[in-house]
Short mmCIF file of C-alpha atoms in Angstrom, two decimals:
data_model
loop_
_atom_site.label_atom_id
_atom_site.label_comp_id
_atom_site.label_asym_id
_atom_site.label_seq_id
_atom_site.Cartn_x
_atom_site.Cartn_y
_atom_site.Cartn_z
CA MET A 29 -133.94 -357.20 -67.33
CA LYS A 30 -136.61 -358.66 -65.05
CA ILE A 31 -133.93 -359.80 -62.63
CA LYS A 32 -132.43 -356.32 -62.62
CA ASN A 33 -135.81 -354.74 -61.77
CA VAL A 34 -136.28 -357.13 -58.88
CA PHE A 35 -132.85 -356.20 -57.55
CA ILE A 36 -133.68 -352.48 -57.74
CA ALA A 37 -136.98 -352.99 -55.92
CA GLY A 38 -135.18 -354.91 -53.16
CA ALA A 39 -132.60 -352.14 -52.80
CA LEU A 40 -135.34 -349.55 -52.51
CA LEU A 41 -137.04 -351.61 -49.77
CA VAL A 42 -133.82 -351.85 -47.74
CA SER A 43 -133.33 -348.11 -48.15
CA VAL A 44 -136.85 -347.36 -46.86
CA VAL A 45 -136.31 -349.62 -43.83
CA THR A 46 -132.98 -347.96 -43.09
CA PHE A 47 -134.53 -344.48 -43.22
CA ALA A 48 -137.36 -345.66 -40.97
CA GLN A 49 -134.89 -346.97 -38.43
CA LYS A 50 -133.01 -343.67 -38.48
CA ASP A 51 -136.24 -341.75 -37.89
CA GLU A 52 -137.23 -343.92 -34.91
CA LEU A 53 -133.74 -343.79 -33.44
CA LYS A 54 -133.69 -340.00 -33.75
CA ALA A 55 -137.07 -339.73 -32.04
CA LEU A 56 -135.96 -342.06 -29.23
CA LYS A 57 -132.68 -340.21 -28.77
CA LYS A 58 -134.48 -336.85 -28.56
CA ILE A 59 -136.92 -337.98 -25.86
CA TYR A 60 -134.18 -339.92 -24.05
CA GLY A 61 -132.23 -336.66 -23.72
CA LYS A 62 -135.11 -334.81 -22.01
CA SER A 63 -134.54 -334.00 -18.34
CA VAL A 64 -138.29 -334.15 -17.56
CA PRO A 65 -140.20 -335.93 -20.37
CA THR A 66 -143.95 -335.29 -20.57
CA PRO A 67 -146.60 -338.06 -20.58
CA SER A 68 -147.16 -337.53 -24.33
CA GLU A 69 -143.42 -337.85 -24.96
CA LEU A 70 -143.36 -341.10 -22.98
CA ALA A 71 -146.20 -342.36 -25.19
CA ASP A 72 -144.25 -341.34 -28.34
CA TYR A 73 -141.18 -343.09 -26.94
CA LYS A 74 -143.07 -346.38 -26.52
CA ALA A 75 -144.61 -346.04 -29.99
CA ASN A 76 -141.18 -345.56 -31.58
CA LEU A 77 -139.83 -348.55 -29.66
CA ALA A 78 -142.60 -350.69 -31.16
CA LYS A 79 -141.86 -349.39 -34.68
CA LEU A 80 -138.12 -349.95 -34.32
CA GLU A 81 -138.68 -353.46 -33.03
CA SER A 82 -140.33 -354.44 -36.32
CA VAL A 83 -137.58 -353.03 -38.56
CA ALA A 84 -134.30 -353.32 -36.61
CA VAL A 85 -132.05 -355.75 -38.51
CA GLU A 86 -128.45 -354.71 -37.96
CA GLU A 87 -126.75 -355.67 -34.70
CA ALA A 88 -126.03 -352.02 -33.82
CA ASP A 89 -129.72 -351.14 -34.21
CA LYS A 90 -130.79 -354.14 -32.13
CA VAL A 91 -128.38 -353.10 -29.38
CA SER A 92 -129.77 -349.54 -29.48
CA LEU A 93 -133.34 -350.88 -29.35
CA ASN A 94 -132.53 -353.09 -26.37
CA TYR A 95 -130.85 -350.18 -24.58
CA TYR A 96 -133.69 -347.72 -25.20
CA LYS A 97 -136.22 -350.33 -24.02
CA SER A 98 -134.28 -351.10 -20.85
CA VAL A 99 -133.94 -347.44 -19.77
CA TYR A 100 -137.67 -346.66 -20.10
CA PRO A 101 -138.15 -346.86 -16.27
CA LEU A 102 -135.52 -344.13 -15.88
CA LEU A 103 -137.58 -341.88 -18.16
CA GLU A 104 -140.64 -342.65 -16.04
CA VAL A 105 -138.75 -341.60 -12.91
CA ALA A 106 -137.46 -338.46 -14.65
CA SER A 107 -141.01 -337.54 -15.74
CA ILE A 108 -142.07 -337.27 -12.07
CA GLY A 109 -139.81 -334.23 -11.78
CA ALA A 110 -139.54 -334.06 -7.99
CA GLU A 111 -137.92 -336.75 -5.85
CA PRO A 112 -140.09 -339.88 -6.35
CA THR A 113 -141.65 -341.57 -3.34
CA ALA A 114 -140.84 -345.14 -2.29
CA VAL A 115 -144.27 -346.24 -3.57
CA GLN A 116 -143.64 -344.65 -6.99
CA LEU A 117 -140.20 -346.25 -7.21
CA GLN A 118 -141.57 -349.69 -6.36
CA LYS A 119 -144.25 -349.32 -9.02
CA ILE A 120 -141.77 -348.22 -11.72
CA PHE A 121 -138.85 -350.44 -10.77
CA SER A 122 -140.50 -353.82 -10.96
CA ILE A 123 -138.16 -356.78 -10.53
CA LYS A 124 -138.31 -357.43 -14.29
CA ALA A 125 -137.68 -353.76 -15.12
CA ILE A 126 -134.60 -353.70 -12.91
CA SER A 127 -133.30 -356.95 -14.36
CA ASP A 128 -133.87 -355.65 -17.92
CA LEU A 129 -132.11 -352.39 -17.03
CA ALA A 130 -129.02 -354.22 -15.77
CA SER A 131 -129.07 -356.51 -18.81
CA GLY A 132 -129.48 -353.55 -21.18
CA PHE A 133 -126.56 -351.68 -19.63
CA ASN A 134 -124.26 -354.70 -19.73
CA SER A 135 -125.09 -355.87 -23.26
CA THR A 136 -124.62 -352.32 -24.57
CA LEU A 137 -121.27 -351.90 -22.83
CA GLU A 138 -120.08 -355.28 -24.16
CA TYR A 139 -121.11 -354.39 -27.73
CA GLU A 140 -119.46 -350.97 -27.63
CA LYS A 141 -116.27 -352.47 -26.20
CA LYS A 142 -116.27 -355.06 -28.99
CA SER A 143 -117.07 -352.56 -31.76
CA GLY A 144 -114.77 -349.84 -30.44
CA LYS A 145 -117.56 -347.26 -30.91
CA LYS A 146 -118.67 -345.52 -27.72
CA VAL A 147 -122.21 -344.20 -28.00
CA PHE A 148 -123.85 -344.95 -24.66
CA SER A 149 -120.90 -346.08 -22.51
CA ASP A 150 -120.21 -342.77 -20.76
CA ASP A 151 -123.92 -342.16 -20.26
CA ILE A 152 -124.37 -345.63 -18.77
CA LYS A 153 -121.65 -344.99 -16.20
CA ALA A 154 -123.36 -341.74 -15.20
CA LYS A 155 -126.77 -343.42 -15.01
CA VAL A 156 -125.41 -346.28 -12.88
CA THR A 157 -124.14 -343.70 -10.38
CA GLN A 158 -127.55 -342.01 -10.47
CA VAL A 159 -129.80 -345.08 -10.26
CA LYS A 160 -127.86 -347.36 -7.92
CA PRO A 161 -128.79 -345.50 -4.69
CA LYS A 162 -132.46 -345.61 -5.77
CA LEU A 163 -132.26 -349.37 -6.25
CA VAL A 164 -130.61 -349.85 -2.87
CA ASN A 165 -133.33 -347.74 -1.22
CA ALA A 166 -136.02 -349.75 -3.01
CA ALA A 167 -134.40 -352.98 -1.79
CA ILE A 168 -134.34 -351.66 1.78
CA ASP A 169 -138.03 -350.71 1.53
CA TYR A 170 -138.91 -354.20 0.30
CA GLY A 171 -136.85 -355.61 3.17
CA LYS A 172 -138.84 -353.59 5.70
CA GLN A 173 -141.97 -355.19 4.25
CA GLU A 174 -140.28 -358.59 4.67
CA LYS A 175 -140.30 -359.06 0.89
CA PHE A 176 -136.82 -360.49 1.08
CA ASN A 177 -136.81 -362.21 -2.29
CA GLU A 178 -137.57 -358.91 -4.03
CA SER A 179 -134.80 -357.18 -2.04
CA SER A 180 -132.33 -359.87 -3.04
CA ASN A 181 -133.22 -359.66 -6.75
CA ILE A 182 -132.94 -355.87 -6.81
CA LEU A 183 -129.55 -355.84 -5.11
CA TYR A 184 -128.25 -358.55 -7.41
CA SER A 185 -129.29 -356.43 -10.41
CA ALA A 186 -127.54 -353.43 -8.82
CA TYR A 187 -124.42 -355.60 -8.51
CA LEU A 188 -124.66 -356.62 -12.18
CA MET A 189 -124.77 -352.92 -13.12
CA ASP A 190 -121.57 -352.25 -11.20
CA LYS A 191 -119.56 -355.34 -10.33
CA THR A 192 -116.98 -353.25 -8.48
CA ASP A 193 -119.63 -352.70 -5.77
CA GLN A 194 -119.50 -356.21 -4.34
CA GLU A 195 -121.34 -355.17 -1.18
CA ASN A 196 -124.59 -355.32 -3.16
CA LEU A 197 -123.87 -358.97 -3.96
CA TYR A 198 -123.18 -359.65 -0.27
CA PHE A 199 -126.52 -358.15 0.81
CA ALA A 200 -128.30 -359.90 -2.10
CA ALA A 201 -127.05 -363.16 -0.57
CA SER A 202 -128.14 -362.10 2.92
CA TYR A 203 -131.66 -361.25 1.77
CA ALA A 204 -131.84 -364.57 -0.12
CA VAL A 205 -131.07 -366.32 3.18
CA ASN A 206 -133.88 -364.34 4.85
CA ALA A 207 -136.17 -365.41 2.00
CA LYS A 208 -135.08 -369.03 2.62
CA ASP A 209 -133.98 -369.23 -1.02
CA TYR A 210 -130.86 -371.12 -0.04
CA SER A 211 -129.91 -372.20 -3.56
CA LYS A 212 -129.76 -368.59 -4.73
CA ALA A 213 -127.94 -367.52 -1.56
CA LEU A 214 -125.38 -370.28 -2.10
CA GLU A 215 -124.75 -369.11 -5.69
CA HIS A 216 -124.12 -365.57 -4.45
CA TYR A 217 -121.87 -366.74 -1.59
CA TYR A 218 -119.81 -368.88 -3.97
CA GLU A 219 -119.39 -365.84 -6.23
CA LEU A 220 -118.27 -363.74 -3.23
CA LYS A 221 -115.82 -366.50 -2.31
CA ALA A 222 -114.42 -366.56 -5.87
CA LEU A 223 -114.04 -362.76 -5.73
CA ASN A 224 -112.16 -363.10 -2.39
CA TYR A 225 -114.58 -360.51 -0.97
CA SER A 226 -114.04 -359.59 2.68
CA GLY A 227 -116.01 -356.35 3.12
CA GLU A 228 -113.30 -355.15 5.49
CA LYS A 229 -113.17 -351.36 5.60
CA MET A 230 -113.12 -348.28 7.81
CA LEU A 231 -116.17 -346.05 8.27
CA TYR A 232 -115.93 -342.42 9.37
CA TYR A 233 -118.26 -340.38 11.56
CA ALA A 234 -118.34 -336.90 13.13
CA VAL A 235 -120.82 -334.78 15.07
CA ASN A 236 -122.46 -331.86 13.25
CA LYS A 237 -122.10 -328.86 15.58
CA THR A 238 -125.29 -327.26 14.26
CA THR A 239 -127.61 -330.24 14.75
CA ASN A 240 -125.54 -332.00 17.47
CA ALA A 241 -126.17 -335.25 15.55
CA GLU A 242 -123.52 -337.72 14.50
CA GLU A 243 -123.27 -338.02 10.72
CA TYR A 244 -121.86 -340.76 8.53
CA PHE A 245 -119.15 -339.99 5.97
CA ALA A 246 -119.01 -343.55 4.58
CA GLU A 247 -115.41 -344.35 3.64
CA ASP A 248 -114.52 -340.72 2.96
CA LYS A 249 -111.99 -339.82 5.67
CA THR A 250 -110.65 -336.82 3.75
CA THR A 251 -114.02 -335.03 3.62
CA ARG A 252 -114.76 -335.82 7.27
CA ASP A 253 -111.38 -334.52 8.42
CA THR A 254 -111.77 -331.38 6.30
CA TYR A 255 -115.09 -330.51 7.98
CA VAL A 256 -113.55 -331.13 11.41
CA LYS A 257 -110.66 -328.79 10.57
CA LEU A 258 -113.11 -326.14 9.36
CA GLY A 259 -114.81 -326.33 12.76
CA THR A 260 -118.30 -327.30 11.54
CA TYR A 261 -117.95 -330.86 12.87
CA GLU A 262 -116.41 -332.34 16.00
CA LYS A 263 -115.80 -335.64 17.81
CA PRO A 264 -114.52 -337.61 14.80
CA ARG A 265 -114.95 -341.36 15.20
CA ASP A 266 -113.63 -344.25 13.12
CA GLU A 267 -115.37 -347.62 13.00
CA LYS A 268 -113.76 -350.69 11.50
CA VAL A 269 -115.99 -353.15 9.64
CA THR A 270 -114.39 -356.50 10.31
CA SER A 271 -113.94 -359.20 7.68
CA ARG A 272 -117.15 -360.86 6.51
CA LYS A 273 -115.31 -363.89 5.14
CA GLY A 274 -116.06 -365.92 8.25
CA GLU A 275 -119.77 -365.20 7.95
CA ILE A 276 -119.78 -366.03 4.22
CA TYR A 277 -118.02 -369.36 4.70
CA LYS A 278 -120.18 -370.10 7.73
CA ASN A 279 -123.34 -369.50 5.69
CA ILE A 280 -122.03 -371.67 2.86
CA ALA A 281 -121.45 -374.45 5.40
CA LEU A 282 -124.85 -373.98 7.07
CA ILE A 283 -126.67 -374.04 3.71
CA LEU A 284 -124.80 -377.20 2.74
CA VAL A 285 -125.84 -378.72 6.09
CA GLU A 286 -129.45 -377.64 5.39
CA GLN A 287 -129.16 -379.47 2.07
CA GLY A 288 -127.85 -382.57 3.86
CA LYS A 289 -124.30 -382.15 2.50
CA ILE A 290 -122.40 -382.45 5.81
CA ALA A 291 -119.11 -383.62 4.29
CA GLU A 292 -119.15 -380.73 1.79
CA ALA A 293 -119.91 -378.29 4.59
CA LYS A 294 -116.97 -379.48 6.66
CA GLN A 295 -114.69 -379.35 3.62
CA ALA A 296 -115.87 -375.81 2.81
CA ILE A 297 -114.72 -374.63 6.24
CA LEU A 298 -111.38 -376.44 5.99
CA ASP A 299 -110.76 -374.95 2.52
CA ALA A 300 -111.55 -371.49 3.87
CA ARG A 301 -109.10 -371.94 6.74
CA LYS A 302 -106.35 -373.06 4.36
CA ALA A 303 -106.95 -370.07 2.09
CA ASN A 304 -107.12 -367.59 5.00
CA PRO A 305 -105.05 -369.02 7.89
CA ASP A 306 -104.81 -365.69 9.75
CA ASP A 307 -108.54 -364.86 9.64
CA THR A 308 -109.74 -365.42 13.22
CA SER A 309 -113.39 -365.06 12.12
CA LEU A 310 -112.98 -368.37 10.29
CA LEU A 311 -111.82 -370.00 13.52
CA ILE A 312 -115.10 -368.86 15.06
CA THR A 313 -116.99 -370.27 12.09
CA GLU A 314 -115.24 -373.62 12.40
CA ALA A 315 -115.84 -373.74 16.16
CA ASP A 316 -119.52 -372.90 15.68
CA PHE A 317 -119.88 -375.61 13.04
CA TYR A 318 -118.34 -378.28 15.28
CA LEU A 319 -120.52 -377.23 18.17
CA LYS A 320 -123.71 -377.44 16.09
CA ASP A 321 -122.53 -380.83 14.80
CA LYS A 322 -121.94 -381.88 18.46
CA ASP A 323 -118.31 -382.59 17.63
CA PHE A 324 -117.08 -381.37 21.02
CA ASP A 325 -113.50 -382.65 20.64
CA ASN A 326 -112.89 -380.60 17.51
CA TYR A 327 -114.79 -377.67 19.04
CA THR A 328 -112.43 -377.63 22.05
CA ARG A 329 -109.39 -377.96 19.77
CA VAL A 330 -110.38 -375.02 17.57
CA VAL A 331 -111.33 -372.80 20.55
CA ASN A 332 -107.94 -373.42 22.16
CA GLU A 333 -106.26 -372.71 18.82
CA ALA A 334 -108.16 -369.44 18.53
CA LEU A 335 -107.25 -368.29 22.03
CA ALA A 336 -103.61 -369.31 21.61
CA LYS A 337 -103.45 -367.29 18.39
CA ASP A 338 -105.02 -364.15 19.85
CA PRO A 339 -105.61 -364.37 23.64
CA ASN A 340 -106.63 -360.70 24.03
CA ASN A 341 -108.90 -360.38 21.01
CA LYS A 342 -112.10 -359.17 22.68
CA LEU A 343 -114.26 -359.78 19.57
CA LEU A 344 -112.98 -363.35 19.28
CA ILE A 345 -113.67 -364.02 22.95
CA PHE A 346 -117.08 -362.32 22.77
CA ASN A 347 -118.05 -364.47 19.78
CA LEU A 348 -117.02 -367.59 21.68
CA GLY A 349 -119.43 -366.41 24.38
CA VAL A 350 -122.23 -366.09 21.79
CA ILE A 351 -121.55 -369.59 20.45
CA SER A 352 -121.55 -371.06 23.96
CA ALA A 353 -124.78 -369.25 24.93
CA ASP A 354 -126.52 -370.43 21.75
CA SER A 355 -125.56 -373.99 22.70
CA ASN A 356 -126.88 -373.55 26.28
CA LYS A 357 -123.36 -373.67 27.71
CA TYR A 358 -124.13 -370.77 30.03
CA ASP A 359 -121.14 -371.11 32.37
CA GLU A 360 -118.74 -371.02 29.42
CA ALA A 361 -120.60 -368.07 27.87
CA GLU A 362 -120.41 -366.12 31.16
CA LYS A 363 -116.69 -366.81 31.40
CA TYR A 364 -116.07 -365.50 27.87
CA TYR A 365 -118.22 -362.37 28.32
CA LYS A 366 -116.47 -361.51 31.59
CA ARG A 367 -113.07 -362.06 29.96
CA ALA A 368 -114.06 -359.68 27.14
CA ILE A 369 -114.97 -357.05 29.77
CA GLU A 370 -111.60 -357.57 31.49
CA ILE A 371 -109.95 -356.69 28.18
CA ASP A 372 -112.27 -353.72 27.51
CA ALA A 373 -114.15 -352.32 30.50
CA ASN A 374 -116.46 -350.39 28.13
CA TYR A 375 -117.45 -353.33 25.93
CA TYR A 376 -121.17 -352.59 25.66
CA ASN A 377 -122.24 -355.79 23.89
CA ALA A 378 -120.54 -357.97 26.49
CA TYR A 379 -122.47 -356.24 29.32
CA LEU A 380 -125.69 -356.57 27.36
CA ASN A 381 -125.19 -360.27 26.63
CA LEU A 382 -124.21 -360.98 30.23
CA ALA A 383 -127.45 -359.39 31.41
CA GLU A 384 -129.47 -361.34 28.84
CA LEU A 385 -127.73 -364.55 29.90
CA LYS A 386 -128.68 -364.00 33.53
CA LEU A 387 -132.25 -363.03 32.65
CA ARG A 388 -132.73 -366.36 30.89
CA ALA A 389 -132.62 -367.96 34.34
CA ASP A 390 -135.39 -365.61 35.48
CA LYS A 391 -137.82 -367.07 32.94
CA GLY A 392 -137.25 -370.56 34.36
CA LEU A 393 -137.84 -369.32 37.89
CA VAL A 394 -141.06 -367.53 36.89
CA ASP A 395 -142.33 -370.65 35.10
CA GLN A 396 -141.75 -372.70 38.26
CA MET A 397 -143.45 -370.12 40.47
CA LYS A 398 -146.55 -370.04 38.26
CA LYS A 399 -147.07 -373.79 38.73
CA LEU A 400 -147.15 -373.61 42.53
CA GLY A 401 -150.32 -373.83 44.56
CA THR A 402 -151.16 -372.34 47.99
CA SER A 403 -150.08 -375.15 50.34
CA ASP A 404 -147.45 -374.52 53.01
CA ALA A 405 -144.93 -376.55 51.00
CA ASP A 406 -145.70 -374.58 47.86
CA ASN A 407 -145.47 -371.28 49.72
CA LYS A 408 -142.08 -372.31 51.09
CA LYS A 409 -140.93 -373.29 47.61
CA PHE A 410 -142.23 -369.97 46.26
CA ASP A 411 -140.17 -368.04 48.84
CA GLU A 412 -137.05 -370.02 47.87
CA LEU A 413 -137.59 -369.31 44.18
CA ARG A 414 -138.34 -365.65 44.90
CA ALA A 415 -135.07 -365.35 46.86
CA LYS A 416 -133.19 -366.83 43.88
CA GLN A 417 -134.97 -364.39 41.58
CA ILE A 418 -133.99 -361.38 43.71
CA ALA A 419 -130.39 -362.61 43.89
CA ASN A 420 -130.38 -363.00 40.10
CA TYR A 421 -131.75 -359.46 39.61
CA LYS A 422 -129.03 -358.07 41.88
CA GLU A 423 -126.43 -359.85 39.77
CA VAL A 424 -127.93 -358.50 36.53
CA LEU A 425 -128.23 -354.94 37.88
CA PRO A 426 -124.63 -353.71 37.39
CA TYR A 427 -124.48 -355.04 33.83
CA LEU A 428 -127.64 -353.19 32.81
CA GLU A 429 -126.59 -349.99 34.59
CA LYS A 430 -123.25 -350.08 32.80
CA GLY A 431 -125.07 -350.65 29.50
CA VAL A 432 -127.25 -347.58 30.04
CA GLU A 433 -124.18 -345.57 31.04
CA LEU A 434 -122.35 -346.59 27.85
CA GLN A 435 -125.30 -346.13 25.48
CA PRO A 436 -127.95 -343.94 27.12
CA GLN A 437 -129.87 -343.68 23.83
CA ASP A 438 -130.80 -347.40 23.92
CA ASP A 439 -134.37 -347.30 25.26
CA ALA A 440 -134.76 -351.10 25.17
CA VAL A 441 -131.99 -351.51 27.75
CA LYS A 442 -133.51 -348.73 29.86
CA ARG A 443 -136.86 -350.50 29.90
CA THR A 444 -135.20 -353.76 30.99
CA LEU A 445 -133.38 -351.91 33.75
CA LEU A 446 -136.67 -350.28 34.83
CA GLY A 447 -138.15 -353.75 35.29
CA VAL A 448 -135.23 -354.79 37.49
CA TYR A 449 -135.47 -351.58 39.57
CA GLN A 450 -139.17 -352.26 40.05
CA ALA A 451 -138.59 -355.89 41.08
CA LEU A 452 -135.93 -354.80 43.58
CA GLU A 453 -138.19 -351.98 44.86
CA MET A 454 -135.54 -349.35 44.02
CA THR A 455 -138.16 -346.61 43.73
CA ASP A 456 -135.90 -343.55 43.51
CA LYS A 457 -133.77 -345.03 40.73
CA TYR A 458 -136.90 -346.26 38.94
CA LYS A 459 -138.44 -342.75 38.93
CA ALA A 460 -135.20 -341.08 37.80
CA LEU A 461 -134.75 -343.48 34.88
CA LYS A 462 -138.45 -343.42 33.95
CA ALA A 463 -138.22 -339.63 33.54
CA LYS A 464 -135.54 -340.11 30.87
CA LEU A 465 -137.71 -342.31 28.63
#
C-alpha cells in the first residue's frame, strides 16, 4: 500500500508539471502572436521563459522553449512599432542574439521535420523573409564602422537561416578577410567551393520617369519590363555579374600563402582550373598567383593561354592590365588597357586606369623636383622635369576627358581632370568643369 501511495504522489507531481508547462507555453504563444507587444508583455514573456526552463522535460517542450527564447529579439523589434533605426537594430541584434536566432530556427525546423508535426515551420519561413533584410542592413552598418568581424558573423548567421541565399556566405567570407580573420574566411570559402557557388547572375535596372533616377530591380526582369511597358519607367539596362569563382579560389590561394602553405595554394588553383576549365577568371587568378610568386615563366604561359582562349575578351585583357600594374610592369599594363579600349571604345574603367597609370609617373617627377636647389644646374634639371610633367599631363588629358564624358556623375574624376586643366593652364575648360561640381 505504501508503494502504491508513492506512485500516486509521483503521478500527481508529473501532472502538475505538465499543466504548468502548458500554461507557460500558452502565455508565450499569446504574446508571440502580438503584432506590437507592450513592455509589460515583454516582461511577462521573459518571466514565462524562465518558468518553462525549470520545468521543460519532454523534447517537444525543450524545442519550443529554445525557439521562443531565440525569437525574443524579434518581439523587441516588433514592440518598437515604427521602422527601427540602425542604432536600435544594433542594440537588439547582438552577435549572440543573431546566432541564437539562426540556431533556434534551424533546430526547430530539424525537429519538426523529424517528428512530422509542423508547428513553427511555416512561421519560421515567413520570419526569415522578414528578418533577413534587417540583418543584411545591420551587417552593412557595421561594415561602414569598419567592424568587419561583426559584419561577417551577422551575414554568416543570415546564411544559416536560409542556406539557399549563398550570397550572404560569400560576403561573410569577404568581411572576414577585411577583419583579417583568415581562418574563418578560409572556412567560408571552402564551403562556397563545395557548394560550387559562382554568384553569376543578371541584374536589371530602369529609369523612373517621375524621379529621373535609375532604380534597381535586382534579378526581377519581369517586373522591370512590366513597368517599362506601362510607361512609368524607361531606359532599361541589364548588368551581368560575372563569376566570382576566380576571386574565391584566388582568395583561398592567397590565404594559404599567408599561412605559409605555398604548395597547397598552388594546388588549390590547379584543382580549380581542372574543375572549371572554361572559367577565364581562374586563368586570371592563376596568372596573378604566378606573378606574385615571381614565377614569370608560368605567368607568361598562362597569359598566352588566356589570350589564345579569348583574344577579344575585354574584361580578361583589362584584368591582365591590373595585374601588370600591381606588379609595376607599367608598359605591359598600358598595352593591355589600350587593347581593351580598342575592343570597346567606351570602356570607362580602362580609361580611368590608364590615367591613373600615367599619373603615377607624375608623383616621381614631383618628388625629384622637390629635392632640387636653386643652382643653375638644378634650375636646368627642374625645367627638364617640368617639361616631362607637362608632356605627361597632355597624355593623361584625353583619358580623363573621356572618363568624364562616359560617367559625368563621377566627381572624383572631375576633380582629377580639374587639376590637369590647371597644370596645363587651360583656364576656360577649368572654369566650365568647375561650374559642374
